[in-house]
PDB file of C-alpha atoms and ligand atoms in Angstrom:
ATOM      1  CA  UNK A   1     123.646   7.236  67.589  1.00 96.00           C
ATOM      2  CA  UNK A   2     127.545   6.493  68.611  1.00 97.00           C
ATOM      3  CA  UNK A   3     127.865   8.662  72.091  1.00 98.00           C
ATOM      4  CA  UNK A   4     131.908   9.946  72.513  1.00 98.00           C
ATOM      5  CA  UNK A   5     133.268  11.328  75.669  1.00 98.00           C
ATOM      6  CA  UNK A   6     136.663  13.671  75.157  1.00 98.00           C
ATOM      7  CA  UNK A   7     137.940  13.338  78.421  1.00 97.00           C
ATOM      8  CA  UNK A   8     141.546  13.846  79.844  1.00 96.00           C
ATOM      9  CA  UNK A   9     141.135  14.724  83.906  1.00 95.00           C
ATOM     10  CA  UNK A  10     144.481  17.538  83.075  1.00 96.00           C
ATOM     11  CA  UNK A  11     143.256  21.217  82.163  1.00 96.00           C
ATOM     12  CA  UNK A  12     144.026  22.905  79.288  1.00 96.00           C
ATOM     13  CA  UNK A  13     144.643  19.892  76.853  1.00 97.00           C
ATOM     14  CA  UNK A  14     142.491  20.732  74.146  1.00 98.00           C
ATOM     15  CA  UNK A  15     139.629  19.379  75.040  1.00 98.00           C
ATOM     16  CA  UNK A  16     136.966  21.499  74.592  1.00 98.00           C
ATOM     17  CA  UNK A  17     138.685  22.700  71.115  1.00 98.00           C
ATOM     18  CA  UNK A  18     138.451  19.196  69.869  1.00 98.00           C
ATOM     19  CA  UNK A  19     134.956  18.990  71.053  1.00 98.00           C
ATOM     20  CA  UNK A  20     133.969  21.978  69.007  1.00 98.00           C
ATOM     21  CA  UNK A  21     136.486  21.494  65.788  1.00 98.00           C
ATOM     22  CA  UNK A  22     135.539  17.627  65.611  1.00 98.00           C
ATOM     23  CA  UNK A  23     132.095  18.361  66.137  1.00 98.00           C
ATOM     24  CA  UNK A  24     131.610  21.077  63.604  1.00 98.00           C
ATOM     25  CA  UNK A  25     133.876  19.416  61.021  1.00 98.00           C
ATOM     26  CA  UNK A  26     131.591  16.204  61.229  1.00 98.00           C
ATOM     27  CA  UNK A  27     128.783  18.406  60.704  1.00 98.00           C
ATOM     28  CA  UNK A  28     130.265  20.192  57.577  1.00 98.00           C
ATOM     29  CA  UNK A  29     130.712  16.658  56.368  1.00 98.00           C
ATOM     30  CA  UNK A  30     126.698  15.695  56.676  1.00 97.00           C
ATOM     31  CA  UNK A  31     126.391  14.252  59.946  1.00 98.00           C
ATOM     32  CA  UNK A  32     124.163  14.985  62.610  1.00 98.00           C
ATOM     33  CA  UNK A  33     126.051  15.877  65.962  1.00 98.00           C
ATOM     34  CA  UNK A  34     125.119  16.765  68.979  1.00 98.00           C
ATOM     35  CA  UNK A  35     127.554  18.382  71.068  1.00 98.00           C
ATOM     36  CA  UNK A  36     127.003  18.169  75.034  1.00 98.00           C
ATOM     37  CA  UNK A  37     128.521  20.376  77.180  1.00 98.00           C
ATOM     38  CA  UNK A  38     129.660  18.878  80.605  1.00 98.00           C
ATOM     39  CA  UNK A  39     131.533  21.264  81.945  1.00 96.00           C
ATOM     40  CA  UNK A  40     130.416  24.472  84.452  1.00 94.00           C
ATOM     41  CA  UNK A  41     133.403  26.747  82.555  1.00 93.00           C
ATOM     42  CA  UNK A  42     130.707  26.310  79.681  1.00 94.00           C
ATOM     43  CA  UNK A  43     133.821  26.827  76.930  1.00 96.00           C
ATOM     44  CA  UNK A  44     132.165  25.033  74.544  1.00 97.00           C
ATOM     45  CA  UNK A  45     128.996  27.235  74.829  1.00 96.00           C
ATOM     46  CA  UNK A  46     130.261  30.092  74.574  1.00 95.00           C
ATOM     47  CA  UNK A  47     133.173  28.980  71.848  1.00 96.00           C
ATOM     48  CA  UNK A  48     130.258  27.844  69.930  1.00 96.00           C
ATOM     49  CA  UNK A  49     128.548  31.393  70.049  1.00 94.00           C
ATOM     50  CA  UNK A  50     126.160  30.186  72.225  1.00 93.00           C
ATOM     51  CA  UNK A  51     126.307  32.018  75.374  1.00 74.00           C
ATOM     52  CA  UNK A  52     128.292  34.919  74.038  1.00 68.00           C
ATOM     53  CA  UNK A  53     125.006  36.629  73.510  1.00 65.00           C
ATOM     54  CA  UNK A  54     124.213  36.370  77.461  1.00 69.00           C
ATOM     55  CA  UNK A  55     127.424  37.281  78.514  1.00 57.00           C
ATOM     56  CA  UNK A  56     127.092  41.021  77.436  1.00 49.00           C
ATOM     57  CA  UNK A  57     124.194  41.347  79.733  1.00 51.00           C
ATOM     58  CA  UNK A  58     124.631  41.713  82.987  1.00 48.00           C
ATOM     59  CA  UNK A  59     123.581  39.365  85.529  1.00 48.00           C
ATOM     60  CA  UNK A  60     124.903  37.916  88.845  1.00 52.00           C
ATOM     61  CA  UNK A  61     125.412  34.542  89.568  1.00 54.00           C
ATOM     62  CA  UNK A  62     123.364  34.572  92.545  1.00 56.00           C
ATOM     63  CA  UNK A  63     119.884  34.918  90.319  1.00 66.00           C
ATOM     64  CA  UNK A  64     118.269  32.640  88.046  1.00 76.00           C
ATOM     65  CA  UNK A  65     120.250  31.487  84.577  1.00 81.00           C
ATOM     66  CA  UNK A  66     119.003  33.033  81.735  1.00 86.00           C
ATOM     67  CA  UNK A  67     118.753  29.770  80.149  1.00 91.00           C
ATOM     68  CA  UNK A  68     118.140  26.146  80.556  1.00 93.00           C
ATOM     69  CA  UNK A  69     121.225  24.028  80.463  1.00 95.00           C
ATOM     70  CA  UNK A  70     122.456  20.336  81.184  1.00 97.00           C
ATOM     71  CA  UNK A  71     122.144  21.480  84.554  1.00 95.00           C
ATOM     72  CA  UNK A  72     118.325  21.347  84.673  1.00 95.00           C
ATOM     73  CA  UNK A  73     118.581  18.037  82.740  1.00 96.00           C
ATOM     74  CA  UNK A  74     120.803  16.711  85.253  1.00 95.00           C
ATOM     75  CA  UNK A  75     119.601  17.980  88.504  1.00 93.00           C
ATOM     76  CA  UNK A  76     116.038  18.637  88.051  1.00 93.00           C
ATOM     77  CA  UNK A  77     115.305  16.236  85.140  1.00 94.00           C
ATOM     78  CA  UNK A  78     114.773  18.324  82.577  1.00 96.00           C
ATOM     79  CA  UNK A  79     114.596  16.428  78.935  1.00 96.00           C
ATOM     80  CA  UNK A  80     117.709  16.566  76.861  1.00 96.00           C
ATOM     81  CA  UNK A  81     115.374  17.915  74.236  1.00 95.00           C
ATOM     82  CA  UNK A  82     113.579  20.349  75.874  1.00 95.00           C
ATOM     83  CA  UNK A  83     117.326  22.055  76.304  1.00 95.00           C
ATOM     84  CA  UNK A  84     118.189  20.958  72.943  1.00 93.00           C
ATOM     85  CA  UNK A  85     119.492  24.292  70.452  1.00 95.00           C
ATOM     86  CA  UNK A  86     120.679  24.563  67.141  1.00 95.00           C
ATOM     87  CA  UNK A  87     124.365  26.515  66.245  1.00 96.00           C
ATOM     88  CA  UNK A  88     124.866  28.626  63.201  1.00 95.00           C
ATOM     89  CA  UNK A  89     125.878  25.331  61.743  1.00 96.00           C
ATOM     90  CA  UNK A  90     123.695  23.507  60.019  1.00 96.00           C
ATOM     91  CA  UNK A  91     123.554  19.873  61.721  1.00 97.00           C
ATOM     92  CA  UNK A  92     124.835  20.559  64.564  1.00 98.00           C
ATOM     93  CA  UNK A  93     123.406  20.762  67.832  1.00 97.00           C
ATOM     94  CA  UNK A  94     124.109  22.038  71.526  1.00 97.00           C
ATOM     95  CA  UNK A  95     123.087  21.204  74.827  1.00 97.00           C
ATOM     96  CA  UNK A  96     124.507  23.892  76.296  1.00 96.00           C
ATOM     97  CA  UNK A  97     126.426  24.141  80.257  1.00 95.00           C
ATOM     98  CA  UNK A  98     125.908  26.920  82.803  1.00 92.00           C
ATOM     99  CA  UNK A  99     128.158  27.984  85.851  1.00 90.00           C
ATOM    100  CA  UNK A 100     125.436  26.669  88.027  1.00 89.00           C
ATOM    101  CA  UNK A 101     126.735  22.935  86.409  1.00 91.00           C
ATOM    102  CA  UNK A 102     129.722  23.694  89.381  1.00 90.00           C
ATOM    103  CA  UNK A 103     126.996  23.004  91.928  1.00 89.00           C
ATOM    104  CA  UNK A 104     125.250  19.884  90.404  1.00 89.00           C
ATOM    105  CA  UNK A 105     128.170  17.426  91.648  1.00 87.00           C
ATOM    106  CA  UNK A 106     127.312  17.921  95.194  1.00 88.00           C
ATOM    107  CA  UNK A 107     123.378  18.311  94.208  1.00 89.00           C
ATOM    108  CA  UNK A 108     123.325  14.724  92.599  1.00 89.00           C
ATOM    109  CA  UNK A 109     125.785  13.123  95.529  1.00 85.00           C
ATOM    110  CA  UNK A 110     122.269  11.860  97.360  1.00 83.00           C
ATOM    111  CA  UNK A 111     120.688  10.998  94.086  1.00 83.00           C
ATOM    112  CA  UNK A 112     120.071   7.464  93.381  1.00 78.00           C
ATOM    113  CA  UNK A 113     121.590   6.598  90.470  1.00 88.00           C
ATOM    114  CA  UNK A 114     123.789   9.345  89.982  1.00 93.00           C
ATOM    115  CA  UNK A 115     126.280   8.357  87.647  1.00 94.00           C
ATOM    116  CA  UNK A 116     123.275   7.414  85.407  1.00 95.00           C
ATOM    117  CA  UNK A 117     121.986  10.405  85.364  1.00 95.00           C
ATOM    118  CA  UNK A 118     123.163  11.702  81.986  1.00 97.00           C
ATOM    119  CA  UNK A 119     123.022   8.148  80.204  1.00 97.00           C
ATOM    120  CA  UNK A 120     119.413   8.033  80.686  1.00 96.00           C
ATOM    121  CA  UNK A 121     118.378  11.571  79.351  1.00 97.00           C
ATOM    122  CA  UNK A 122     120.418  10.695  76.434  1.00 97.00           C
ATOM    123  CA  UNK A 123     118.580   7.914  75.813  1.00 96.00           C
ATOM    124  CA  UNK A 124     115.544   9.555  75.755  1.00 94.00           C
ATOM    125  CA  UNK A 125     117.097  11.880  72.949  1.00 94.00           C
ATOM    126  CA  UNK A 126     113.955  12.305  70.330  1.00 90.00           C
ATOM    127  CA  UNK A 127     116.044  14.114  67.536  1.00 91.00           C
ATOM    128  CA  UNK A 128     118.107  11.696  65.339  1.00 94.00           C
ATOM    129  CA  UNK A 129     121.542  12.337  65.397  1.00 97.00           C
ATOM    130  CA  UNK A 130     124.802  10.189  64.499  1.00 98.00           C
ATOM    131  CA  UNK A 131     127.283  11.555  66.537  1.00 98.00           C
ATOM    132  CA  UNK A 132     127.016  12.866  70.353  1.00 98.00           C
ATOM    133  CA  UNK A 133     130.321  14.179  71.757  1.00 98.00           C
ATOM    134  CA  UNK A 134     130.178  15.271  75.089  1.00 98.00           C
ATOM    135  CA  UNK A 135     133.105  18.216  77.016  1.00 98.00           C
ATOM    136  CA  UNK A 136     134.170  17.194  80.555  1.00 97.00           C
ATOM    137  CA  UNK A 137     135.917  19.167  82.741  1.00 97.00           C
ATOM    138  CA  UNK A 138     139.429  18.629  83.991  1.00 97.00           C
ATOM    139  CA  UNK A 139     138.221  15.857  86.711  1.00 95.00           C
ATOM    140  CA  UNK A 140     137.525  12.140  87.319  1.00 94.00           C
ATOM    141  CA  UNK A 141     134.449  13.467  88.912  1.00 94.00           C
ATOM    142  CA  UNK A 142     130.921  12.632  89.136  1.00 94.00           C
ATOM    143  CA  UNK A 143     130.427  14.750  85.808  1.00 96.00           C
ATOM    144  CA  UNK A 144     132.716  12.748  83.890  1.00 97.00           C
ATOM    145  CA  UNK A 145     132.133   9.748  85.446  1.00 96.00           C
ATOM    146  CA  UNK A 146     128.626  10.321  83.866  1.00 97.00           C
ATOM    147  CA  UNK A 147     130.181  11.193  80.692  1.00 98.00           C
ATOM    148  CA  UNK A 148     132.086   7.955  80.577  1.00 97.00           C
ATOM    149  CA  UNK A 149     128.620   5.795  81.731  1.00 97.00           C
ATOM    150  CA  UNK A 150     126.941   7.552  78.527  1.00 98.00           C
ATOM    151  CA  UNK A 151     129.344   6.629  76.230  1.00 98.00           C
ATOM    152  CA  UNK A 152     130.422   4.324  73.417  1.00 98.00           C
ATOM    153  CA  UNK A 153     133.917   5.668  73.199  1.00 98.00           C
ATOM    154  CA  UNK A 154     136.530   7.911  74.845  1.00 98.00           C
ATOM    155  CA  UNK A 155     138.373  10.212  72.870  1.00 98.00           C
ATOM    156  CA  UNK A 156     141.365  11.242  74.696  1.00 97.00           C
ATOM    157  CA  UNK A 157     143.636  14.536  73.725  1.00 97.00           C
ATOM    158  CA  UNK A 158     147.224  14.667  74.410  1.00 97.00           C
ATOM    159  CA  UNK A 159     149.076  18.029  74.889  1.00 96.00           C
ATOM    160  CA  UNK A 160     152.507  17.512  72.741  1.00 96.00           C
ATOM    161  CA  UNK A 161     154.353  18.741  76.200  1.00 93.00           C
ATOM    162  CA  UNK A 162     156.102  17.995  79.432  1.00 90.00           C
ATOM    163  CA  UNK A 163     154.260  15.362  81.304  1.00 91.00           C
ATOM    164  CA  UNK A 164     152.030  14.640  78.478  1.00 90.00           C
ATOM    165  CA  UNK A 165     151.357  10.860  79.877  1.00 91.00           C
ATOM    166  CA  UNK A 166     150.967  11.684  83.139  1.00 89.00           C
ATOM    167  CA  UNK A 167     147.130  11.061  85.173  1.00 87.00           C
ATOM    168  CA  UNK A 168     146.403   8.637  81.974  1.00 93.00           C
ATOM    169  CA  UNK A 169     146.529   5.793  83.880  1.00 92.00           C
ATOM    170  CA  UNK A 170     144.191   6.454  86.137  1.00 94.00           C
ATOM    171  CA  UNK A 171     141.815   7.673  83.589  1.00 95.00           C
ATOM    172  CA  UNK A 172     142.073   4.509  82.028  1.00 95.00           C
ATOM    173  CA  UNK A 173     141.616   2.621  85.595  1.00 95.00           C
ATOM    174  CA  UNK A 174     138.310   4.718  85.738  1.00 95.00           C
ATOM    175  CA  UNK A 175     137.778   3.480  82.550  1.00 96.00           C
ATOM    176  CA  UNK A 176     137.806   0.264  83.365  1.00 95.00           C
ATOM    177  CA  UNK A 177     135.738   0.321  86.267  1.00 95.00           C
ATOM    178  CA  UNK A 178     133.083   2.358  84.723  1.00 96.00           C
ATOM    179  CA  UNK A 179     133.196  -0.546  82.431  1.00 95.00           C
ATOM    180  CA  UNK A 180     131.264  -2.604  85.024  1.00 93.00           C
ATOM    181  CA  UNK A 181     127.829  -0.524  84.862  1.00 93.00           C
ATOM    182  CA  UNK A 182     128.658   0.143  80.636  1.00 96.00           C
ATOM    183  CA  UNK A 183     130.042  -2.729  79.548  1.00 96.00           C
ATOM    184  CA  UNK A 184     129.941  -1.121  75.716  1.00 92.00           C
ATOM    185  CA  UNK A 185     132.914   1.616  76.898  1.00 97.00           C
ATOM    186  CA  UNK A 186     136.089   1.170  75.254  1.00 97.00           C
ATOM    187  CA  UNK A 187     138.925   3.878  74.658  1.00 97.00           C
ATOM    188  CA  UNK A 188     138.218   5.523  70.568  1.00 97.00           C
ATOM    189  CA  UNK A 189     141.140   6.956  70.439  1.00 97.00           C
ATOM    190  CA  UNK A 190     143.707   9.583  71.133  1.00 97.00           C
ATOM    191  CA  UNK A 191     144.166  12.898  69.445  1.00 98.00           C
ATOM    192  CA  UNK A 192     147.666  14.373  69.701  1.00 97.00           C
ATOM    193  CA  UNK A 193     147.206  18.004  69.982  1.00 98.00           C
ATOM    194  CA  UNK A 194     149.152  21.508  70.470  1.00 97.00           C
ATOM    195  CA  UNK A 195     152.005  19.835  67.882  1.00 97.00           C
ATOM    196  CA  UNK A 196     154.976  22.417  67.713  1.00 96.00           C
ATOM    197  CA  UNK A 197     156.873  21.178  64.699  1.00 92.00           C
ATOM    198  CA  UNK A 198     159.870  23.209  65.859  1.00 92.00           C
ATOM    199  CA  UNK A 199     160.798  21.413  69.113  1.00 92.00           C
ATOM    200  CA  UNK A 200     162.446  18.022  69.572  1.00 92.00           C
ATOM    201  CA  UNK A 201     160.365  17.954  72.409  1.00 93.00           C
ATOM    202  CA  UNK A 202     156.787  17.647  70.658  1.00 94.00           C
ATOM    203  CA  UNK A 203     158.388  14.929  68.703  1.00 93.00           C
ATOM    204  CA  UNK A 204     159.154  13.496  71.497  1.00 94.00           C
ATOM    205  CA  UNK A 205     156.039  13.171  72.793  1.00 94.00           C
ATOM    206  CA  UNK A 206     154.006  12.150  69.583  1.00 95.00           C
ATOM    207  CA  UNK A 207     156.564   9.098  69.861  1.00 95.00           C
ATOM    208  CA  UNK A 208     155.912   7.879  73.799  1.00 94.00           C
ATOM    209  CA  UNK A 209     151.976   8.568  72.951  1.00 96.00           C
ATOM    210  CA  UNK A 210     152.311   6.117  69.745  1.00 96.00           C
ATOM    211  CA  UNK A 211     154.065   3.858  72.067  1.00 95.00           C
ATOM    212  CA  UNK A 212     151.635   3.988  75.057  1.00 95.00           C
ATOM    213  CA  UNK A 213     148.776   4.026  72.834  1.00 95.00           C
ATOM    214  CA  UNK A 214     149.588   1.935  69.456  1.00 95.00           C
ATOM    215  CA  UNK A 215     147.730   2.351  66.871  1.00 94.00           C
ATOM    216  CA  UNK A 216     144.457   3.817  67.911  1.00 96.00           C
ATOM    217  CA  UNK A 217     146.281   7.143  67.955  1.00 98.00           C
ATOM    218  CA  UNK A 218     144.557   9.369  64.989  1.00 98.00           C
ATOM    219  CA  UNK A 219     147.278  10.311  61.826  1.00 98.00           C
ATOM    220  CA  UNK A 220     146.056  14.202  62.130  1.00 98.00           C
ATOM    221  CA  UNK A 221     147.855  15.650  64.458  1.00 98.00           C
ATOM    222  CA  UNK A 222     146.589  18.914  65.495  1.00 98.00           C
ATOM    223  CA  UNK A 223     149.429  21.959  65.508  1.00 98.00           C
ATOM    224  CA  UNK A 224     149.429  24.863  67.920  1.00 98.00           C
ATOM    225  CA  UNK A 225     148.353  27.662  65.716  1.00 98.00           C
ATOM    226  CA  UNK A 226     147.152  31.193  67.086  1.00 98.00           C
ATOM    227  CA  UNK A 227     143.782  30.774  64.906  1.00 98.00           C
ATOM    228  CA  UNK A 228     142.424  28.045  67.285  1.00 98.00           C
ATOM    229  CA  UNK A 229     142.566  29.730  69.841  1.00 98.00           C
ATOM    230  CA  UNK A 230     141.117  33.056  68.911  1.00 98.00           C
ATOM    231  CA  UNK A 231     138.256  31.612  67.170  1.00 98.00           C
ATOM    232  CA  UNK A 232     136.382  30.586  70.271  1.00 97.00           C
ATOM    233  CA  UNK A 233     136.281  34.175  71.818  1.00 95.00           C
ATOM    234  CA  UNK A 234     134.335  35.514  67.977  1.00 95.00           C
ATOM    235  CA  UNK A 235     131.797  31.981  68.949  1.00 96.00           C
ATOM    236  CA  UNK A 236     133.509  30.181  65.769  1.00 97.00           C
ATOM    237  CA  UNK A 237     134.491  27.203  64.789  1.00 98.00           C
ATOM    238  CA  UNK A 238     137.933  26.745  63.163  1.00 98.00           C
ATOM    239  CA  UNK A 239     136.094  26.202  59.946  1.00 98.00           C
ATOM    240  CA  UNK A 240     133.989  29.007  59.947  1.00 97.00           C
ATOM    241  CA  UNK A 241     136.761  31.476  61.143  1.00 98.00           C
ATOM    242  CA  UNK A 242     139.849  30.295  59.193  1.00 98.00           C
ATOM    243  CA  UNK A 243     139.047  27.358  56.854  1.00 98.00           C
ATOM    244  CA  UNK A 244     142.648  27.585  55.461  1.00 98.00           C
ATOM    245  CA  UNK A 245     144.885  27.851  58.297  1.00 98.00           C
ATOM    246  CA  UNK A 246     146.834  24.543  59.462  1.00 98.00           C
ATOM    247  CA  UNK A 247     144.623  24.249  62.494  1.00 98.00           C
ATOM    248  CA  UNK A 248     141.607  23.617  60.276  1.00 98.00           C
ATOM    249  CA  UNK A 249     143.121  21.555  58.003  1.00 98.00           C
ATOM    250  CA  UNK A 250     144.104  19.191  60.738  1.00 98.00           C
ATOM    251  CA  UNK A 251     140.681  19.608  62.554  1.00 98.00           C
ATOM    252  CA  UNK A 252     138.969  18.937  58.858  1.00 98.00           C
ATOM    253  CA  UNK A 253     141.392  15.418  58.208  1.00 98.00           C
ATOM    254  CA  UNK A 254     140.738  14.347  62.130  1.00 98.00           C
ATOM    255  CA  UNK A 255     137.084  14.197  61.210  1.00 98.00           C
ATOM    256  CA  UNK A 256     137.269  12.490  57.861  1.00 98.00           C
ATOM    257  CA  UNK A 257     139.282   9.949  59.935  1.00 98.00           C
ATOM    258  CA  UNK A 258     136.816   9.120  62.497  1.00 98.00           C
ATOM    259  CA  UNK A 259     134.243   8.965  60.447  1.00 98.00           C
ATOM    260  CA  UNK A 260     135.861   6.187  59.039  1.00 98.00           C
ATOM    261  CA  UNK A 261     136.964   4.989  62.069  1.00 98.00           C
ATOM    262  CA  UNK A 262     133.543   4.791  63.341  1.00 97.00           C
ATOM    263  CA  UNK A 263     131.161   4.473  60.445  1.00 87.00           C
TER     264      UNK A 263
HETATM  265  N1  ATP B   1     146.052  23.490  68.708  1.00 74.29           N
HETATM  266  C1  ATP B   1     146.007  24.602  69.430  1.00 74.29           C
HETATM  267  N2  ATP B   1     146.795  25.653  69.125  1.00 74.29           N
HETATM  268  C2  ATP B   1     146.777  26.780  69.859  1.00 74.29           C
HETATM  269  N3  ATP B   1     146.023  26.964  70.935  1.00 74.29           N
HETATM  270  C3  ATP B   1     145.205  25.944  71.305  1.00 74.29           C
HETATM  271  C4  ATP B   1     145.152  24.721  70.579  1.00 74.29           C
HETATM  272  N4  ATP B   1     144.265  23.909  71.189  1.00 74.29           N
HETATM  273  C5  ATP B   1     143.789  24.589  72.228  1.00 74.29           C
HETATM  274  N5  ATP B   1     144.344  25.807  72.321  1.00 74.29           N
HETATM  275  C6  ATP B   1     144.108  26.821  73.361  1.00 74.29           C
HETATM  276  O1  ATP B   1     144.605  26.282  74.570  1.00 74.29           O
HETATM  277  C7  ATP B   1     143.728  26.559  75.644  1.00 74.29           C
HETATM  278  C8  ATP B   1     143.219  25.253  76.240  1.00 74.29           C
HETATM  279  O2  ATP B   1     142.467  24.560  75.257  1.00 74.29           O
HETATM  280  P1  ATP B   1     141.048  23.914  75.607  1.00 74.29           P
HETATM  281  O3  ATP B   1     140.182  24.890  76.309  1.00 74.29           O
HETATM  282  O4  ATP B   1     140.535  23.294  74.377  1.00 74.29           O
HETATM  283  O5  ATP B   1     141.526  22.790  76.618  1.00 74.29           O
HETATM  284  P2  ATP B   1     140.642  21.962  77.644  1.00 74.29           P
HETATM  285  O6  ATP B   1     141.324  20.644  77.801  1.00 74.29           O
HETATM  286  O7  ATP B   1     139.228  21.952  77.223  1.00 74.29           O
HETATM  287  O8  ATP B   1     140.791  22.838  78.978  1.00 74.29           O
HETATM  288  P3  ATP B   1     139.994  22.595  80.356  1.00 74.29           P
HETATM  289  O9  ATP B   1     140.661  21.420  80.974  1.00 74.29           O
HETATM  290  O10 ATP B   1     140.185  23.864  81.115  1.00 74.29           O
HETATM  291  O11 ATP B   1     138.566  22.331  79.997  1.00 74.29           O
HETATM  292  C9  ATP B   1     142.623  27.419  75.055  1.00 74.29           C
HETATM  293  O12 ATP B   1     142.951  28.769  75.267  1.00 74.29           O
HETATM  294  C10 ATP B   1     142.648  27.075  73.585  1.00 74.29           C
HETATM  295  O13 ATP B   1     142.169  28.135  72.783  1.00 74.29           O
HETATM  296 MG1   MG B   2     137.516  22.478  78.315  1.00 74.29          MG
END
């Protein structure tokens, strides 16, 4: 099993899209995944239909979750299995987050090992799978400083905007550190993403990422169309919701690439 980590520490890149697009689109193509959600906003759960169905009843924060998450893997040391569900995708696989993940960074500050904590339940992973690809949140963390100890390879999105480089150093200084305790980390790749062919500006960008990053940037570049984004709130991938509009196209080549890429 090759373990990925999409990770950019700015919000609203496309991270979690990629997470679910890539994941399902690797599915569709025969492999196993496993996608892992890090993150206590849980977008990938519920984008994935997942949660959707506990969302319509009603229940405070304050009581118990209605299910078990990566939280209970995390904090109480739950197996990865044992919170381990299937999608309405054949092949592919959740471990799905909870709101009470928001909690777990303080929870495992006194832990011993902590930024172990999610390398070892993976490795105790039962199921065979080919590809894990784990959703962080917008932070360098203890969450994502997990995710990056778990991993193979990051997989970094890139908004085609205004500051579009900006914080990536630093994610690739924590990178580098993390690569003391996981010597196997190195950087996958970066997906360009939110591509407006209509402004000079997106150009722009696609050109000073190519330059910063060379040529482990991936050839499908994902464009901002309305269909991604309205497919998570009906629990869909891109595939499953619009097969033929451009965002699943570029979603569909991205994973034929890195299944080359990492074959
Ligand atoms: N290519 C795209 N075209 C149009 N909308 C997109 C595209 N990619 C993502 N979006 C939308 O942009 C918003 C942010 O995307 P997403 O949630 O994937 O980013 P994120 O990096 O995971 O955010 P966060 O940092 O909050 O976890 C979402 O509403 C999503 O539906
Ligand atoms: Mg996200």
């Amino acid at each position: 099993m090759k373990t990925f980590v999409i990770a950019n520490q700015k919000g609203g890149v496309g991270k979690t899209t990629t997470a679910i697009n890539l994941g399902a689109n690797l599915a569709l193509l025969g492999k196993k995944v496993l996608l892992i959600d890090l993150d206590p906003q849980a977008n990938l759960s519920s984008g994935i239909g997942f949660s959707q169905q506990y969302d319509k009843q009603s229940w405070d924060n304050k009581s118990e979750p209605p299910y078990k998450s990566i939280y209970n893997v995390l904090v109480e040391g739950a197996s990865m299995s044992s919170v381990f569900v299937s999608t309405s995708i054949p092949n592919l696989f959740l471990v799905p987050s909870h709101l009470s993940l928001a909690g777990a960074e303080i929870e495992m500050v006194n832990m011993l090992t902590r930024e172990q904590l999610l390398k070892k339940a993976i490795s105790q992973l039962k199921e065979s799978i080919d590809y894990a690809i784990i959703d962080c949140p917008p932070s360098l963390g203890l969450l994502t400083i997990n995710a990056l100890t778990a991993a193979d390879k990051v997989i970094i999105p890139v908004q085609c905007e205004y500051f579009a480089l900006e914080g990536l150093g630093q994610l690739l200084e924590t990178t580098k550190l993390i690569k003391g305790i996981n010597p196997n980390l190195s950087i996958g790749g970066a997906v360009l993403t939110m591509y407006d062919s209509r402004t000079k500006l997106s150009e722009s960008v696609v050109n000073d990422v190519k330059d910063f990053f060379g040529d482990i940037v991936f050839q499908s570049i994902i464009p901002r169309n309305v269909r991604l984004s309205e497919a998570p709130s009906h629990g869909k991938s891109i595939a499953d919701y619009d097969p033929k509009s451009t965002g699943a196209i570029a979603y569909r080549k991205l994973a034929q690439e890195f299944i080359k890429r990492f074959a």
